[in-house]
CSV table of C-alpha atoms in Angstrom, one decimal:
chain,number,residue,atom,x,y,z
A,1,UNK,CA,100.9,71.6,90.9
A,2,UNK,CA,98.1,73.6,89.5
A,3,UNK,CA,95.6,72.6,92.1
A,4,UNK,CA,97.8,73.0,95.1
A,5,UNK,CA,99.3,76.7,93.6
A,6,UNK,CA,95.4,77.8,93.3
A,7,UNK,CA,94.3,76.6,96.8
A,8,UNK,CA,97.6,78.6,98.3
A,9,UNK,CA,96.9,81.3,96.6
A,10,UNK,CA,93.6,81.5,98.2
A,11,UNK,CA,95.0,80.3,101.6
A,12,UNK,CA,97.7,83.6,101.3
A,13,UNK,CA,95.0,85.7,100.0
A,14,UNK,CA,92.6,84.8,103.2
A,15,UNK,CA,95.6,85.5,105.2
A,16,UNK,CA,95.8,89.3,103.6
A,17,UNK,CA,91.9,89.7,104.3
A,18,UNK,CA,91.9,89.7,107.7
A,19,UNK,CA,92.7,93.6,107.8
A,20,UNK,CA,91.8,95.9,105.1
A,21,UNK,CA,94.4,98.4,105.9
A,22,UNK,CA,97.3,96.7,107.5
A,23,UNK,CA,99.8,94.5,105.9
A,24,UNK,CA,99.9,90.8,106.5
A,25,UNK,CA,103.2,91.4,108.1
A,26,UNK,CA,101.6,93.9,111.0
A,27,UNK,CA,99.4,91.0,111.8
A,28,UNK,CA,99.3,88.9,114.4
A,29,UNK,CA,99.9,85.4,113.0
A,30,UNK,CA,97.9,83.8,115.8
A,31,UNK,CA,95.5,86.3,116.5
A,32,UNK,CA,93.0,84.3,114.9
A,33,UNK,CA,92.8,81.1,116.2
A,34,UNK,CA,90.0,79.2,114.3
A,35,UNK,CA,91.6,80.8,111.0
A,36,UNK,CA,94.6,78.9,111.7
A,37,UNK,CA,92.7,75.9,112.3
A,38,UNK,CA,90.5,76.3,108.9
A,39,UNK,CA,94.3,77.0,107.5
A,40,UNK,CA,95.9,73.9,109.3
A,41,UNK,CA,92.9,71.3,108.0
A,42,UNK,CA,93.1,73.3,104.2
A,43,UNK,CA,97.1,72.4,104.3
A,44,UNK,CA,96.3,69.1,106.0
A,45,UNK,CA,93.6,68.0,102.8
A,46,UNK,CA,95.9,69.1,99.9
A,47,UNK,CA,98.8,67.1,101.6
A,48,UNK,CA,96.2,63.7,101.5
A,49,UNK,CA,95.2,64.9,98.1
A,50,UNK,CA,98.6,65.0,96.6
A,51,UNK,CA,99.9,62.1,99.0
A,52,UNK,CA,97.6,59.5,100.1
A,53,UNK,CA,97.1,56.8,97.3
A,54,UNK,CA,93.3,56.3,97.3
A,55,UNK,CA,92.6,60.1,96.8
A,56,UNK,CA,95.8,60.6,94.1
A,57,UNK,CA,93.8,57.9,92.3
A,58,UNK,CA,90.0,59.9,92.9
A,59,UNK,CA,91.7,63.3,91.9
A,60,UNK,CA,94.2,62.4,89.7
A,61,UNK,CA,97.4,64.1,91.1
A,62,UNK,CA,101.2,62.8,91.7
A,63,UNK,CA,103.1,63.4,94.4
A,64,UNK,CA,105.7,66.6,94.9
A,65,UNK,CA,109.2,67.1,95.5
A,66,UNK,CA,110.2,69.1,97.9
A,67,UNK,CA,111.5,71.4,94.9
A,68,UNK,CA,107.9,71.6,93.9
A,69,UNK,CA,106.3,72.4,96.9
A,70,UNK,CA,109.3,75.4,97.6
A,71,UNK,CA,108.1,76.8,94.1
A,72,UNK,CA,104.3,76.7,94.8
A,73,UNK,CA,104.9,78.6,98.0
A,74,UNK,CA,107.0,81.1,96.7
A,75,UNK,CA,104.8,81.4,93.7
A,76,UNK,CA,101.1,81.8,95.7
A,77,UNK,CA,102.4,83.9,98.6
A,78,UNK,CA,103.2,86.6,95.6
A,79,UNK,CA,99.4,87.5,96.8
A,80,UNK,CA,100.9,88.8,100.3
A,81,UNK,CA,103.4,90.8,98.5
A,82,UNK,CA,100.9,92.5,95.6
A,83,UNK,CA,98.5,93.5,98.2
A,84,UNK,CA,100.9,95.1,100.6
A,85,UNK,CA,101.6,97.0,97.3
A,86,UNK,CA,98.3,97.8,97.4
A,87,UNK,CA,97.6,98.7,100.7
A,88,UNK,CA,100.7,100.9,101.1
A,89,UNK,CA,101.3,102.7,97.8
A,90,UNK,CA,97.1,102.3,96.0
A,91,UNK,CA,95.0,102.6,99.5
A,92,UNK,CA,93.1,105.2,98.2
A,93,UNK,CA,92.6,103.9,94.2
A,94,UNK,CA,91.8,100.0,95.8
A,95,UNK,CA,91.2,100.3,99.6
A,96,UNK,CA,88.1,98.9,100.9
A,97,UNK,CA,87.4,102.9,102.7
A,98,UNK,CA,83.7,104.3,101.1
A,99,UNK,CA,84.5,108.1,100.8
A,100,UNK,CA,81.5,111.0,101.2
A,101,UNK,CA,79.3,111.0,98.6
A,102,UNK,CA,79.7,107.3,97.0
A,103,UNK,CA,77.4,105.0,97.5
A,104,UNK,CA,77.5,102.7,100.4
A,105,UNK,CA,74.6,100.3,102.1
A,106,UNK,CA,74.3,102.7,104.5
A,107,UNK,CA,73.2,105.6,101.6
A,108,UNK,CA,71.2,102.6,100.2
A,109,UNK,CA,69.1,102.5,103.0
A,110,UNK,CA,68.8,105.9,103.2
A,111,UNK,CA,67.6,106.1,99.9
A,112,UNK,CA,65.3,102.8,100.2
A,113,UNK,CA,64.1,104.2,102.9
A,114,UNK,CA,63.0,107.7,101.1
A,115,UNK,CA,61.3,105.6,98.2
A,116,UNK,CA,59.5,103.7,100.6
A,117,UNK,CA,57.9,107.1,102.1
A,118,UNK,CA,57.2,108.7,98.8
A,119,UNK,CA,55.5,105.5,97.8
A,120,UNK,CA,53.4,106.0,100.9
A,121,UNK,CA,52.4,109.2,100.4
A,122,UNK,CA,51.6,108.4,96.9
A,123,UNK,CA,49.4,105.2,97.6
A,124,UNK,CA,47.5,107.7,100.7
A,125,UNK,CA,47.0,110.4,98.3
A,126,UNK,CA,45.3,107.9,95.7
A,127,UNK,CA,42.4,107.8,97.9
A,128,UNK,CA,43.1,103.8,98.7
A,129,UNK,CA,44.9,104.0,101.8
A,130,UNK,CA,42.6,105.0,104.2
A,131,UNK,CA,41.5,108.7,105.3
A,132,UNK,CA,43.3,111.2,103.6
């Protein structure tokens, strides 16, 4: 049960990623259509895992009830529901938006950029770059 809660959680949390600021329910479910195939043959491989006899016996797993497989859904899709909470009600605390004045790879640059210059100027005034 362990192994197929921590693959749907990832699974539901993949699903969540696909927009930073809208909820998984303001998706299009088959917008994506290689997602849902990476989804379809993720669902497909946990089914042989926890099903098909040769690999129970490689990764040591037993089959599911029905039961089981209803409660490892409801419990791993909890990861839609805690980041529409956090996309509606903490955008600005946990959003993936880089305000003015924090540091982003695009002020990186900038700033890798700058030392790059000044080392420039540094090595040309040493006398060792050339004509000065």
């Amino acid at each position: 049960m362990t192994f197929m809660t921590f693959v749907n959680c990832d699974l539901f949390n993949a699903y969540a990623c696909r927009s930073s600021e809208r909820c998984f329910y303001e998706m299009n479910l088959f917008g994506n259509p290689t997602f849902l195939w990476a989804v379809g043959g993720s669902i497909i491989g946990q089914l042989a895992v926890i099903y098909f006899p040769p690999l129970q016996e490689v990764f040591q797993t037993e089959s599911l009830s029905f039961t089981d497989l209803l409660y490892i859904i409801l419990l791993s899709s909890t990861v839609l529901m805690l980041d529409t909470l956090r996309k509606k009600f903490f955008s600005s605390v946990f959003g993936d938006v880089v305000l003015p004045g924090t540091r982003s790879n695009k002020g990186y640059s900038a700033r890798h950029h700058k030392k790059k210059e000044d080392s420039e100027q540094d090595f040309s005034k040493s006398g060792l770059g050339g004509s000065t």
